[in-house]
Coordinates of C-alpha atoms in Angstrom, one line a residue:
M22 CA 83.4 144.6 98.0
L23 CA 81.1 141.9 97.1
P24 CA 80.7 138.8 100.0
A25 CA 82.4 135.3 98.5
R26 CA 80.0 132.8 97.5
P27 CA 79.9 130.2 100.2
L28 CA 81.7 126.9 98.4
L29 CA 80.3 123.7 99.2
V30 CA 82.8 120.2 98.2
A31 CA 80.6 117.2 97.9
A32 CA 83.5 115.1 96.9
A33 CA 86.9 113.5 95.8
V34 CA 89.6 111.2 94.8
F35 CA 92.6 110.3 95.8
L36 CA 95.2 108.3 93.3
L37 CA 98.4 107.5 93.1
L38 CA 100.3 106.8 89.4
L39 CA 102.4 104.2 89.2
P40 CA 104.7 103.4 86.2
V41 CA 103.6 101.2 83.9
H42 CA 106.1 98.9 81.8
V43 CA 104.2 97.2 78.7
A44 CA 104.8 94.2 78.2
I45 CA 83.7 86.9 77.4
V46 CA 81.5 87.8 78.4
A47 CA 80.8 90.6 80.4
A48 CA 80.0 90.3 84.6
Q49 CA 76.4 90.5 85.2
G50 CA 75.8 94.9 85.2
F51 CA 78.9 95.6 83.9
R52 CA 80.1 96.0 80.1
G53 CA 83.0 95.2 77.7
F54 CA 85.1 92.2 79.2
S55 CA 84.3 93.1 82.8
Y56 CA 85.2 89.9 85.9
L57 CA 83.7 89.4 89.4
L58 CA 85.0 86.0 90.2
N59 CA 84.6 84.3 94.1
C60 CA 88.5 83.1 94.6
G61 CA 88.0 79.2 95.5
A62 CA 84.1 78.6 94.4
A63 CA 83.3 76.2 93.1
S64 CA 79.4 77.2 92.1
P65 CA 78.7 81.2 90.8
T66 CA 76.9 82.7 93.4
T67 CA 74.6 86.2 94.3
D68 CA 75.5 89.1 96.2
S69 CA 73.0 91.0 98.0
R70 CA 73.2 93.5 95.6
G71 CA 72.2 90.9 92.4
L72 CA 75.6 91.0 91.0
R73 CA 76.4 86.8 90.2
W74 CA 80.3 86.4 91.5
D75 CA 82.0 83.5 89.1
P76 CA 84.0 80.6 90.1
D77 CA 87.5 81.0 89.6
G78 CA 89.2 77.8 88.0
D79 CA 88.8 79.0 84.1
Y80 CA 90.8 81.6 84.8
V81 CA 94.3 80.5 87.3
S82 CA 95.8 76.9 87.0
A83 CA 97.4 77.0 90.3
G84 CA 96.6 76.9 93.9
T85 CA 94.4 75.2 95.9
P86 CA 90.7 76.4 96.6
G87 CA 89.4 76.6 100.4
V88 CA 86.4 77.5 102.4
V89 CA 86.2 79.5 105.9
S90 CA 84.0 78.1 108.5
L91 CA 82.8 81.3 110.0
S92 CA 78.8 81.5 111.4
G93 CA 76.5 84.8 110.4
L94 CA 79.2 85.7 107.0
I95 CA 77.2 87.9 104.9
N96 CA 79.1 88.9 102.5
P97 CA 79.6 85.0 100.1
T98 CA 82.8 85.7 98.7
L99 CA 84.5 85.6 101.9
A100 CA 83.2 82.4 102.4
T101 CA 85.9 80.8 100.0
L102 CA 89.4 81.5 99.2
R103 CA 92.2 79.9 96.9
T104 CA 95.7 79.2 98.5
F105 CA 99.1 79.1 96.7
P106 CA 102.0 77.4 98.0
L107 CA 104.7 79.2 99.4
R108 CA 106.9 79.1 96.8
Y109 CA 109.7 82.1 96.7
G110 CA 110.3 83.8 94.4
A111 CA 107.0 82.6 92.9
K112 CA 104.4 84.0 90.7
F113 CA 100.8 82.7 91.0
C114 CA 98.6 84.4 88.1
Y115 CA 95.0 84.7 86.7
E116 CA 95.1 85.6 83.1
L117 CA 91.7 87.1 81.7
P118 CA 90.7 88.2 77.8
V119 CA 90.0 92.1 78.4
D120 CA 89.6 94.8 75.0
R121 CA 92.8 96.3 74.1
N122 CA 94.0 99.7 75.2
R123 CA 90.8 100.2 77.7
R124 CA 91.0 100.5 81.5
Y125 CA 90.1 98.2 83.9
L126 CA 89.7 98.7 87.6
I127 CA 91.4 96.4 89.3
R128 CA 90.3 94.8 93.0
P129 CA 91.6 92.1 94.7
T130 CA 90.0 91.3 98.4
F131 CA 91.9 89.3 100.8
F132 CA 89.9 87.7 103.8
Y133 CA 91.8 86.1 107.0
G134 CA 90.2 87.0 109.9
A135 CA 88.8 83.6 110.6
L136 CA 92.2 82.0 110.3
F137 CA 93.8 84.4 112.7
A138 CA 91.4 83.7 115.4
S139 CA 92.6 80.4 115.5
S140 CA 95.3 80.0 118.0
S141 CA 97.3 77.3 115.6
A142 CA 97.1 79.8 112.8
P143 CA 100.4 81.4 111.6
P144 CA 100.4 85.0 110.7
P145 CA 98.7 86.7 108.2
P146 CA 101.1 86.1 104.7
V147 CA 102.1 89.7 103.3
F148 CA 103.2 89.2 99.5
D149 CA 103.4 91.3 96.2
L150 CA 100.8 91.7 93.2
I151 CA 101.8 92.6 90.1
V152 CA 99.3 93.7 86.9
D153 CA 101.0 92.4 83.5
G154 CA 104.8 92.1 84.7
T155 CA 104.7 95.8 87.0
F156 CA 104.6 95.0 90.2
W157 CA 101.9 96.8 91.9
T158 CA 102.0 97.2 95.8
A159 CA 102.8 94.9 98.8
V160 CA 100.0 92.7 100.5
N161 CA 99.0 93.2 104.5
T162 CA 96.4 92.7 105.7
T163 CA 97.6 91.8 109.7
D164 CA 95.7 94.9 110.7
D165 CA 92.8 94.2 109.2
A166 CA 92.7 90.1 110.4
L167 CA 92.8 91.1 114.0
A168 CA 89.8 93.3 113.2
G169 CA 87.8 90.1 111.3
A170 CA 87.7 92.2 108.2
A171 CA 88.8 91.6 104.6
S172 CA 90.9 94.2 103.0
S173 CA 90.9 94.9 99.5
Y174 CA 93.2 96.9 97.3
E175 CA 92.3 99.1 94.0
G176 CA 93.9 100.3 90.6
V177 CA 94.0 101.4 87.8
F178 CA 95.7 99.7 85.0
P179 CA 95.3 100.1 80.8
A180 CA 94.8 96.8 79.0
S181 CA 98.3 96.6 76.4
G182 CA 97.3 93.5 74.9
R183 CA 94.1 91.0 74.5
N184 CA 95.0 89.0 77.9
M185 CA 96.1 91.0 81.6
S186 CA 97.6 89.4 84.0
F187 CA 97.3 89.5 88.0
C188 CA 99.9 87.4 89.5
L189 CA 100.5 87.2 93.4
G190 CA 104.0 87.1 94.1
V191 CA 105.6 84.9 96.8
N192 CA 108.5 87.3 98.6
P193 CA 111.1 85.3 100.8
D194 CA 111.8 88.6 102.5
Y195 CA 108.1 89.0 103.9
T196 CA 106.2 85.9 104.4
D197 CA 106.1 82.5 106.5
A198 CA 102.6 81.7 105.8
R199 CA 101.3 81.3 101.9
P200 CA 99.4 84.2 99.9
F201 CA 95.8 83.6 99.1
I202 CA 93.2 85.5 97.5
S203 CA 89.5 85.6 98.2
A204 CA 87.5 87.1 95.6
L205 CA 88.5 89.7 92.4
Q206 CA 86.9 92.4 90.4
V207 CA 87.9 93.1 87.2
I208 CA 86.1 96.0 85.7
Q209 CA 86.1 97.7 82.0
L210 CA 85.6 101.3 82.5
D211 CA 84.1 103.9 79.9
D212 CA 87.6 106.1 78.2
S213 CA 86.0 109.3 79.7
V214 CA 87.3 107.7 83.0
Y215 CA 90.5 109.2 84.2
N216 CA 90.8 110.2 80.8
A217 CA 93.4 113.0 82.3
T218 CA 96.1 110.3 83.0
D219 CA 98.8 109.1 80.4
F220 CA 97.9 105.0 80.4
P221 CA 100.9 104.3 78.1
T222 CA 103.1 104.7 80.7
S223 CA 101.4 105.2 83.8
A224 CA 98.2 103.5 86.2
M225 CA 97.1 104.2 89.6
G226 CA 96.0 103.1 92.6
L227 CA 93.5 104.1 95.5
I228 CA 95.0 106.3 98.2
A229 CA 90.9 107.0 98.9
R230 CA 87.6 108.5 97.5
T231 CA 85.1 110.1 99.6
K232 CA 81.7 111.2 100.2
F233 CA 82.2 114.5 102.5
G234 CA 79.9 115.2 104.9
S235 CA 78.0 111.3 104.7
T236 CA 77.6 109.6 107.8
G237 CA 75.9 106.5 106.3
G238 CA 78.2 103.2 104.5
I239 CA 79.7 103.3 101.4
E240 CA 78.5 104.0 97.9
R241 CA 78.9 101.8 95.3
Y242 CA 77.0 99.0 92.5
P243 CA 74.8 100.2 91.7
N244 CA 75.0 103.8 92.4
D245 CA 78.6 103.5 90.8
S246 CA 78.1 102.4 87.2
F247 CA 82.1 100.7 88.1
D248 CA 81.6 99.7 91.7
R249 CA 83.9 102.5 93.4
Y250 CA 83.5 102.5 96.8
W251 CA 83.1 106.1 97.9
Q252 CA 83.9 106.4 102.1
P253 CA 82.2 108.3 104.2
F254 CA 83.7 111.3 105.6
P255 CA 81.4 113.0 108.8
D256 CA 81.9 116.7 109.8
D257 CA 79.4 118.6 112.2
K258 CA 80.9 121.6 111.8
H259 CA 81.1 121.8 107.8
A260 CA 78.3 118.8 106.8
V261 CA 75.3 119.8 105.0
S262 CA 73.1 117.7 102.8
S263 CA 70.9 118.9 99.6
T264 CA 68.0 117.5 98.2
Q265 CA 68.7 119.5 94.6
N266 CA 69.2 117.3 91.7
V267 CA 73.0 117.0 90.5
T268 CA 73.9 115.3 86.8
S269 CA 77.0 113.7 86.6
A270 CA 76.8 112.4 83.6
D271 CA 78.7 115.5 82.0
F272 CA 81.4 114.8 84.8
W273 CA 84.6 112.8 83.1
N274 CA 85.2 110.9 85.7
L275 CA 81.3 109.8 85.8
P276 CA 80.8 109.7 90.5
P277 CA 77.1 108.7 91.4
P278 CA 74.9 111.3 91.6
D279 CA 74.1 110.2 95.7
V280 CA 77.6 111.5 96.4
F281 CA 76.1 115.0 96.2
N282 CA 73.8 115.0 98.7
T283 CA 76.2 115.6 101.4
A284 CA 79.0 118.0 101.2
F285 CA 81.3 120.2 103.5
I286 CA 80.3 124.0 103.5
A287 CA 83.5 126.6 104.5
E288 CA 81.9 129.7 106.6
Q289 CA 81.1 132.7 105.0
D290 CA 85.2 134.7 104.9
A291 CA 86.6 132.2 106.5
P292 CA 88.7 128.8 104.9
L293 CA 87.7 125.1 104.6
V294 CA 90.7 123.5 105.4
L295 CA 90.5 119.3 105.2
Q296 CA 93.4 116.8 106.3
W297 CA 92.4 114.9 103.6
P298 CA 93.4 112.2 102.8
P299 CA 93.6 110.5 106.3
V300 CA 96.9 108.5 105.5
P301 CA 100.6 109.7 105.5
L302 CA 101.8 111.1 101.6
Q303 CA 105.2 110.3 99.6
N304 CA 106.7 112.2 97.9
D305 CA 105.4 111.0 94.5
S306 CA 102.9 111.9 91.2
Y307 CA 99.2 112.4 92.1
Y308 CA 95.8 112.5 90.7
V309 CA 92.9 114.9 93.0
A310 CA 89.8 114.9 91.4
L311 CA 87.6 117.1 94.0
Y312 CA 83.8 118.3 92.8
F313 CA 82.4 121.1 93.9
A314 CA 78.6 122.7 94.4
D315 CA 77.9 127.1 94.2
T316 CA 75.1 127.4 96.1
L317 CA 74.5 131.4 95.4
P318 CA 73.1 133.0 91.9
D319 CA 75.2 134.2 89.1
N320 CA 75.2 137.9 90.0
Q321 CA 75.8 136.9 94.0
G322 CA 79.6 137.5 94.4
P323 CA 83.0 135.8 93.6
L324 CA 84.0 132.3 93.0
T325 CA 85.9 131.9 96.1
C326 CA 89.5 130.7 95.0
I327 CA 90.8 126.9 95.7

């Protein structure tokens, strides 16, 4: 019997499929109608990657700009925020011109850590996110706020019209504090990215995007053209590194080549068992993309089954 090939799994993406009710200038470094908004800011700012973040005032008509007073804050987009009135049942919306029938990565960021550090500050609010009239998720930043960290949520949504609305919804069942937002990214994706999804009827919410075997930091722009986050997933027993040049342009989802620099490898004649993603999952529909590498020539054995 021919030996099974050692098989490497380099990276993976796990997204929840969400039902959708169909109802001007590109950000620097991105294509089409893309936006990097520094919420509550009065003027543009540039981050450590050289990306320009614009004030959000041109895209939202409600809310109050605010400043986070915290020394040593490295990320300039966390230094300001926009808060909204605690008006039960209200929605406060950003209206963004988009290219119709294109899909967009949406990532809002919320930083409440400095406010929560004050003994007089209320607990972080919990509120809804709504995209084009469709409920996306509930925002709960409590655990991150206790650690002084920011919270980000990521989804991919189709643009059914020439404008896309991104709204914060006040829910009286959740909160006694005002909803807020620190930053908002809306990035146009290539048509090939996640093209196996029926976007006229579905959207996607990120569960995990992982770079297996990596012990470094989060992989993102400029290595990832759409500023997707690739979280490291270390494992001393199975991790390997590679110096092979991998061209990812032929992959539909266009993963960054650097995610293939590390991987997990299965031992000879033994299965590779991963507890991934590291969160409990509900009974629902999911999109999973796994990226593999084969380490032996074609005549050295059959491909291991997954």
